[in-house]
Amino acid sequence: MLGLTLESIFLMKVMQSFPEEALEHVLSFVDSHRDRNSVSLVCKAWYEADRWCRRQLFIGNCYAVSPAIVTRRFRDIRSLTIKGKPHFADYNLVPEGWGAHALPWIMAMAEAYPGLEELRMKRMVVSDEALELIGKCFRNFRVLVLCCCDGLSTDGLASIAANCRNLRVLDLLESVVIDLRGNWISYFPDSYTSLESLNISCLESEIPLSALERLLDRCPNLKYLTVNRSVPLEKLATLMDKAPQLTDLGTGTFMSEPRLELLTRLEGAFSRCKGLKNLSGLWDVAPSYLPVLYPVCSGLTCLNLSYASIRCPDLIKLLSHCRNLQRLWVLDYIEDRGLEVLASLCKDLQELRVFPSEPYDQDPNIALTEQGLVSVAVGCPKLQSVLYFCHRMSNKALVTIARSRPTLTRFRLCIIQPRCPDYITQEPFDEGFGAIVEHCKDLKRLSLSGLITDRVFQYIGTYGKKIEMLSLAFAGNTDLGLHYVLSGCKNLKKLEIRDCPFGDRALLVNATKLETMRSLWMSSCQVSYRACQLLGQRMPRLNVEVIHENGSPESGSEECTVEHLYVYRTVAGPRADAPGFVWTMRCSPE
Amino acid sequence: MEDPCFSSHLTSQFYSSLVQRIQPNLVSDLKEPSSYCWNSMSPPLLGIEVEVQSKLAPSLHPLKPGFAERNYFELFEYSSVDSSTVTSFKEDKKGHLNLKATELRLGLPGSQSPERDPQLCLLSPRKLDVRSLFPVFPLKDLSALPCPKAGVSGNKRGFSDTTKDVEKTYDGQGKFPVNGGINVMLSSRPSLNSGVKTYSVNGQSGANDGLMENMGHKALEKARATGEMESYQMDASNSNYCAPATKAQVVGWPPIRSYRKNTLATASKNNEEAEGKCGATPPFVKVSMDGAPYLRKVDLSTYSIYLDLSSALGKMFGCFTLGQCGSNESFGKESMNENNLKDLLHGSEYVLTYEDKDGDWMLVGDVPWNSSGPGQVGQQGLAIPN
């Protein structure tokens, strides 16, 4: 707001005379949604310009805003990204039927933005009806990405295939799709040729291969193809021959009886895919077929072996060919020695994820320990992102990792036994994780595990100034821990907590902090129903959802703890589609 | 590791004085929500923090050092025994467990709801309370407690109630039904296996209960004597913590997407089958002959009918027989058929038997070859019929 000095009046006149078209043109180069949001806050003129010309919209929490508000504000959106359920829904902590329905959004978009081209949804419930609507209403629809979604069936896919003439991308990343045994791929009309990316690895049943082959025949621009496990190795060679221009390939099952003829065919197919950069799938690998991959290994930047049951010796042989890897997802069969080899060979490695092959086995026979991670952290200078499951860890290892690799931006460590201490000193991991947050100044995402006391939260609150997402489980001693985090981490956006002894006090004291965050999830903690009511009453711009499946929380004493608490900021008020086990705390009427 | 800029003492002071400021308002709010008095301050919570910060600078809390932490809890007069108990909020380098805060109190401190007294009484004989004071497995108890049922005092259920319910919801597959809503760690074998340490809070292992009760009683006495609760060293017990225990399945832990879990489960199953198919580990079976000085092993997958098997065995063990019934010479394939085989078997001194998976000795040849895969035949033996 400018004061009414002569100078400021002059400035205002200058700004008003700045042609809108020029402003809009300049703004069209501002892509990042955060920058766009900042732009819209500069002044009214810029807000209006952004309203008018924003084409890509990112909604991090579908209940933070309503479809009506969006359609009222933006004139013409072409690309929409929405995220629904909280992250812990991936681990079955959010009861079925909680919400995040896509249909209301798609109905609103259909009316307001018929020119919508791209829709990316994560953890939403997408019904077949919604998919049919997409097919019918958006003439120029091009990109459909459903990441970890559910609620759809192959009938919905069939309607997309049949109706979206300009579809380029169909990506069902780890979604749950009900298989109704229709031949949905054959619904792509014969005139349809524009497919560029197809990811159907999450489908469980057999894909009709002849229809897929015909599709590949007529789509010369197909660059990303990820099939599901049912596609046998014999067919893979056929498919690859039809699409040698692939850059991303997800194979089906990689097992067959050793046959020279098939080996030769596959070798030929892979050597013809010169541009292959990303390889995944590789279910049920027969080691004798691994050598067919060697021709493409040197060009690979991303390799996902996290479903591949390859043991260490074969893994090492394979990895020794992949010197340019930037991202590797692998099972713990890689063992420490495999990771040492990785560290010595793949100097471009940026992301490493090691998943457990036997997550429920208390005494597994895998030689993967903290040493593997230490070797990679020490050896790979570009390492940024780590997800590591292991059975033991030490503070010494964590400090070494922190000191060697201050470039880490994502560090997620899961020590499989809850509250497991340092195996050498039997101490909590406070010093280790403290070192991580102290040295890795750009750390944006952190997940803790093992034995943790309040002290680590003090470190996090002090040093973790850039942390945006923090995941805690079985950690901490008192409310002070939560208080440190909420009061110290300035950039905290998402906090998810399970089974920690955090209660009402820290939550209420830091209530205003919650408005600066996207969401807070607490399950199996010590938050009382009374505190939730209090929070809901005093903070009208927060939705405080108590998820309580054992009857109404009001039926018990008010000091009864709630099962799950989900607090998120919103401008849309309490949602209308909350199921019976979700109680949204009401604001007190003023 | 350097200390952060504010000392731990100051932090706890700040925090405690902060809560002191809030506490009167919060307490009254708990009683009568309608008479909420935060309207006078706007924005309510921010105002409080700002107020306190300015107060903090000039002087520390006027009371004696160390008081601040203890004062936090003494301010809130508990009508039960634990009113005299205090915990230290100060940062202990060894990470002592802050017991007071982990005490079985649900809700904001200072609220004096009469119905809570019986549960908070340390003299309660119920195991649940004692264990909750020494949460080696911190506070799983509290989360395991759903809303109270009528008739049970307040909002704590008896230990037996809890286990009963938990066992009800556990469906025996290591998975909790989604609607169960109780995130409790359970051992997969809900038996009171005292020798086994689990990290199940419901203390299915008797040993755990005993240990904690003893320590509980000790501390109880001390608490009554000195009016202060000793913080409990977690270190000693933590060394036991990671001992491999019986399989305990917690909902959503370890944090692996169900998509991946399902895929891995079928992957390992397929692998076992496929390994058999691809001949990664051929199904060798031991064959012994009575009276022979050593045993032989045969690869069952190289045979397709019993005829082949018995002829091969005959060749292997031929050197041990005395050429009875022309068993060596007439083992040519062309002259063999099922009937001949049977004649030979019946005629010769030796028959082929095998021990099946139930441990019974069976005659080879009854079951069609295809069905008797490598997994079923245990061991084959040639035995002389009586």
PDB file of N, CA, C and O in Angstrom, chain A residues 550 563, chain B residues 144-149 157-171 176-177 179-184 186 190 202 204:
ATOM      1  N   ASN A 550     -13.411 -45.922  16.693  1.00  0.00           N
ATOM      2  CA  ASN A 550     -14.115 -46.632  17.759  1.00  0.00           C
ATOM      3  C   ASN A 550     -15.227 -45.788  18.336  1.00  0.00           C
ATOM      4  O   ASN A 550     -15.198 -45.418  19.492  1.00  0.00           O
ATOM      5  N   GLU A 563      -7.478 -41.301  17.996  1.00  0.00           N
ATOM      6  CA  GLU A 563      -6.649 -42.266  17.272  1.00  0.00           C
ATOM      7  C   GLU A 563      -5.761 -41.571  16.262  1.00  0.00           C
ATOM      8  O   GLU A 563      -4.562 -41.762  16.233  1.00  0.00           O
TER       9      GLU A 563
ATOM     10  N   ALA B 144      -2.984 -47.227  22.876  1.00  0.00           N
ATOM     11  CA  ALA B 144      -3.781 -48.425  22.697  1.00  0.00           C
ATOM     12  C   ALA B 144      -5.139 -48.287  23.342  1.00  0.00           C
ATOM     13  O   ALA B 144      -6.004 -49.118  23.152  1.00  0.00           O
ATOM     14  N   LEU B 145      -5.286 -47.242  24.103  1.00  0.00           N
ATOM     15  CA  LEU B 145      -6.547 -47.152  24.825  1.00  0.00           C
ATOM     16  C   LEU B 145      -7.571 -46.420  23.993  1.00  0.00           C
ATOM     17  O   LEU B 145      -7.393 -45.257  23.661  1.00  0.00           O
ATOM     18  N   PRO B 146      -8.600 -47.097  23.651  1.00  0.00           N
ATOM     19  CA  PRO B 146      -9.684 -46.395  22.963  1.00  0.00           C
ATOM     20  C   PRO B 146     -10.547 -45.673  23.983  1.00  0.00           C
ATOM     21  O   PRO B 146     -10.223 -45.612  25.146  1.00  0.00           O
ATOM     22  N   CYS B 147     -11.626 -45.158  23.516  1.00  0.00           N
ATOM     23  CA  CYS B 147     -12.484 -44.413  24.426  1.00  0.00           C
ATOM     24  C   CYS B 147     -13.028 -45.306  25.520  1.00  0.00           C
ATOM     25  O   CYS B 147     -13.230 -46.492  25.310  1.00  0.00           O
ATOM     26  N   PRO B 148     -13.258 -44.741  26.635  1.00  0.00           N
ATOM     27  CA  PRO B 148     -13.659 -45.555  27.780  1.00  0.00           C
ATOM     28  C   PRO B 148     -15.049 -46.119  27.612  1.00  0.00           C
ATOM     29  O   PRO B 148     -15.889 -45.550  26.935  1.00  0.00           O
ATOM     30  N   LYS B 149     -15.226 -47.229  28.222  1.00  0.00           N
ATOM     31  CA  LYS B 149     -16.568 -47.802  28.223  1.00  0.00           C
ATOM     32  C   LYS B 149     -17.216 -47.438  29.537  1.00  0.00           C
ATOM     33  O   LYS B 149     -16.564 -47.204  30.536  1.00  0.00           O
ATOM     34  N   ARG B 157      -8.697 -48.559  30.585  1.00  0.00           N
ATOM     35  CA  ARG B 157      -9.264 -49.881  30.687  1.00  0.00           C
ATOM     36  C   ARG B 157      -8.278 -50.779  31.409  1.00  0.00           C
ATOM     37  O   ARG B 157      -7.109 -50.548  31.408  1.00  0.00           O
ATOM     38  N   GLY B 158      -8.844 -51.785  32.000  1.00  0.00           N
ATOM     39  CA  GLY B 158      -7.988 -52.724  32.688  1.00  0.00           C
ATOM     40  C   GLY B 158      -7.116 -53.460  31.700  1.00  0.00           C
ATOM     41  O   GLY B 158      -7.392 -53.535  30.531  1.00  0.00           O
ATOM     42  N   PHE B 159      -6.047 -53.936  32.176  1.00  0.00           N
ATOM     43  CA  PHE B 159      -5.100 -54.641  31.332  1.00  0.00           C
ATOM     44  C   PHE B 159      -5.769 -55.802  30.635  1.00  0.00           C
ATOM     45  O   PHE B 159      -5.599 -56.024  29.454  1.00  0.00           O
ATOM     46  N   SER B 160      -6.574 -56.552  31.363  1.00  0.00           N
ATOM     47  CA  SER B 160      -7.188 -57.715  30.740  1.00  0.00           C
ATOM     48  C   SER B 160      -8.152 -57.296  29.659  1.00  0.00           C
ATOM     49  O   SER B 160      -8.260 -57.920  28.632  1.00  0.00           O
ATOM     50  N   ASP B 161      -8.828 -56.185  29.885  1.00  0.00           N
ATOM     51  CA  ASP B 161      -9.738 -55.693  28.847  1.00  0.00           C
ATOM     52  C   ASP B 161      -8.982 -55.395  27.579  1.00  0.00           C
ATOM     53  O   ASP B 161      -9.394 -55.722  26.486  1.00  0.00           O
ATOM     54  N   THR B 162      -7.850 -54.729  27.786  1.00  0.00           N
ATOM     55  CA  THR B 162      -7.088 -54.315  26.618  1.00  0.00           C
ATOM     56  C   THR B 162      -6.614 -55.499  25.815  1.00  0.00           C
ATOM     57  O   THR B 162      -6.739 -55.557  24.611  1.00  0.00           O
ATOM     58  N   THR B 163      -6.058 -56.477  26.526  1.00  0.00           N
ATOM     59  CA  THR B 163      -5.531 -57.614  25.773  1.00  0.00           C
ATOM     60  C   THR B 163      -6.646 -58.375  25.098  1.00  0.00           C
ATOM     61  O   THR B 163      -6.522 -58.838  23.985  1.00  0.00           O
ATOM     62  N   LYS B 164      -7.767 -58.469  25.800  1.00  0.00           N
ATOM     63  CA  LYS B 164      -8.886 -59.194  25.191  1.00  0.00           C
ATOM     64  C   LYS B 164      -9.262 -58.551  23.880  1.00  0.00           C
ATOM     65  O   LYS B 164      -9.411 -59.188  22.859  1.00  0.00           O
ATOM     66  N   ASP B 165      -9.412 -57.240  23.945  1.00  0.00           N
ATOM     67  CA  ASP B 165      -9.830 -56.534  22.743  1.00  0.00           C
ATOM     68  C   ASP B 165      -8.805 -56.639  21.651  1.00  0.00           C
ATOM     69  O   ASP B 165      -9.119 -56.813  20.490  1.00  0.00           O
ATOM     70  N   VAL B 166      -7.564 -56.521  22.080  1.00  0.00           N
ATOM     71  CA  VAL B 166      -6.500 -56.555  21.085  1.00  0.00           C
ATOM     72  C   VAL B 166      -6.467 -57.892  20.404  1.00  0.00           C
ATOM     73  O   VAL B 166      -6.330 -58.012  19.198  1.00  0.00           O
ATOM     74  N   GLU B 167      -6.651 -58.925  21.187  1.00  0.00           N
ATOM     75  CA  GLU B 167      -6.619 -60.245  20.574  1.00  0.00           C
ATOM     76  C   GLU B 167      -7.792 -60.433  19.655  1.00  0.00           C
ATOM     77  O   GLU B 167      -7.720 -61.135  18.662  1.00  0.00           O
ATOM     78  N   LYS B 168      -8.887 -59.791  20.012  1.00  0.00           N
ATOM     79  CA  LYS B 168     -10.056 -59.898  19.143  1.00  0.00           C
ATOM     80  C   LYS B 168      -9.771 -59.295  17.781  1.00  0.00           C
ATOM     81  O   LYS B 168     -10.119 -59.814  16.752  1.00  0.00           O
ATOM     82  N   THR B 169      -9.130 -58.140  17.809  1.00  0.00           N
ATOM     83  CA  THR B 169      -8.957 -57.462  16.530  1.00  0.00           C
ATOM     84  C   THR B 169      -7.856 -58.067  15.700  1.00  0.00           C
ATOM     85  O   THR B 169      -7.782 -57.881  14.516  1.00  0.00           O
ATOM     86  N   TYR B 170      -6.979 -58.768  16.316  1.00  0.00           N
ATOM     87  CA  TYR B 170      -5.858 -59.345  15.587  1.00  0.00           C
ATOM     88  C   TYR B 170      -6.365 -60.531  14.789  1.00  0.00           C
ATOM     89  O   TYR B 170      -6.942 -61.447  15.309  1.00  0.00           O
ATOM     90  N   ASP B 171      -6.187 -60.495  13.535  1.00  0.00           N
ATOM     91  CA  ASP B 171      -6.821 -61.536  12.735  1.00  0.00           C
ATOM     92  C   ASP B 171      -5.858 -62.650  12.374  1.00  0.00           C
ATOM     93  O   ASP B 171      -6.057 -63.371  11.422  1.00  0.00           O
ATOM     94  N   PHE B 176      -3.774 -56.030  10.972  1.00  0.00           N
ATOM     95  CA  PHE B 176      -4.940 -55.575  11.716  1.00  0.00           C
ATOM     96  C   PHE B 176      -6.005 -55.139  10.739  1.00  0.00           C
ATOM     97  O   PHE B 176      -5.713 -54.468   9.761  1.00  0.00           O
ATOM     98  N   PRO B 177      -7.230 -55.522  11.026  1.00  0.00           N
ATOM     99  CA  PRO B 177      -8.284 -55.013  10.135  1.00  0.00           C
ATOM    100  C   PRO B 177      -8.289 -53.496  10.169  1.00  0.00           C
ATOM    101  O   PRO B 177      -8.040 -52.907  11.192  1.00  0.00           O
ATOM    102  N   ASN B 179     -10.424 -51.328  10.206  1.00  0.00           N
ATOM    103  CA  ASN B 179     -11.325 -50.637  11.112  1.00  0.00           C
ATOM    104  C   ASN B 179     -11.012 -50.885  12.560  1.00  0.00           C
ATOM    105  O   ASN B 179     -11.687 -50.379  13.420  1.00  0.00           O
ATOM    106  N   GLY B 180     -10.041 -51.734  12.811  1.00  0.00           N
ATOM    107  CA  GLY B 180      -9.713 -52.012  14.206  1.00  0.00           C
ATOM    108  C   GLY B 180      -9.287 -50.755  14.926  1.00  0.00           C
ATOM    109  O   GLY B 180      -9.685 -50.496  16.036  1.00  0.00           O
ATOM    110  N   GLY B 181      -8.506 -50.003  14.260  1.00  0.00           N
ATOM    111  CA  GLY B 181      -8.171 -48.700  14.802  1.00  0.00           C
ATOM    112  C   GLY B 181      -7.221 -48.715  15.974  1.00  0.00           C
ATOM    113  O   GLY B 181      -6.896 -47.690  16.537  1.00  0.00           O
ATOM    114  N   ILE B 182      -6.803 -49.874  16.383  1.00  0.00           N
ATOM    115  CA  ILE B 182      -5.889 -49.884  17.513  1.00  0.00           C
ATOM    116  C   ILE B 182      -4.515 -50.194  16.975  1.00  0.00           C
ATOM    117  O   ILE B 182      -4.267 -51.259  16.445  1.00  0.00           O
ATOM    118  N   ASN B 183      -3.629 -49.245  17.107  1.00  0.00           N
ATOM    119  CA  ASN B 183      -2.279 -49.496  16.624  1.00  0.00           C
ATOM    120  C   ASN B 183      -1.453 -50.030  17.753  1.00  0.00           C
ATOM    121  O   ASN B 183      -0.820 -49.306  18.490  1.00  0.00           O
ATOM    122  N   VAL B 184      -1.517 -51.315  17.912  1.00  0.00           N
ATOM    123  CA  VAL B 184      -0.796 -51.914  19.026  1.00  0.00           C
ATOM    124  C   VAL B 184       0.169 -52.922  18.478  1.00  0.00           C
ATOM    125  O   VAL B 184      -0.100 -53.597  17.511  1.00  0.00           O
ATOM    126  N   LEU B 186       1.741 -56.326  18.638  1.00  0.00           N
ATOM    127  CA  LEU B 186       1.365 -57.604  19.201  1.00  0.00           C
ATOM    128  C   LEU B 186       2.362 -58.627  18.758  1.00  0.00           C
ATOM    129  O   LEU B 186       2.879 -58.546  17.664  1.00  0.00           O
ATOM    130  N   PRO B 190       0.093 -64.937  20.256  1.00  0.00           N
ATOM    131  CA  PRO B 190      -0.386 -64.309  21.493  1.00  0.00           C
ATOM    132  C   PRO B 190      -0.387 -65.284  22.660  1.00  0.00           C
ATOM    133  O   PRO B 190      -1.421 -65.614  23.198  1.00  0.00           O
ATOM    134  N   ASN B 202       1.383 -54.546  25.796  1.00  0.00           N
ATOM    135  CA  ASN B 202       0.438 -55.255  26.631  1.00  0.00           C
ATOM    136  C   ASN B 202       1.110 -56.366  27.383  1.00  0.00           C
ATOM    137  O   ASN B 202       0.470 -57.121  28.072  1.00  0.00           O
ATOM    138  N   GLN B 204       2.784 -59.207  26.871  1.00  0.00           N
ATOM    139  CA  GLN B 204       2.406 -60.601  26.778  1.00  0.00           C
ATOM    140  C   GLN B 204       3.474 -61.493  27.378  1.00  0.00           C
ATOM    141  O   GLN B 204       3.251 -62.659  27.627  1.00  0.00           O
TER     142      GLN B 204
END
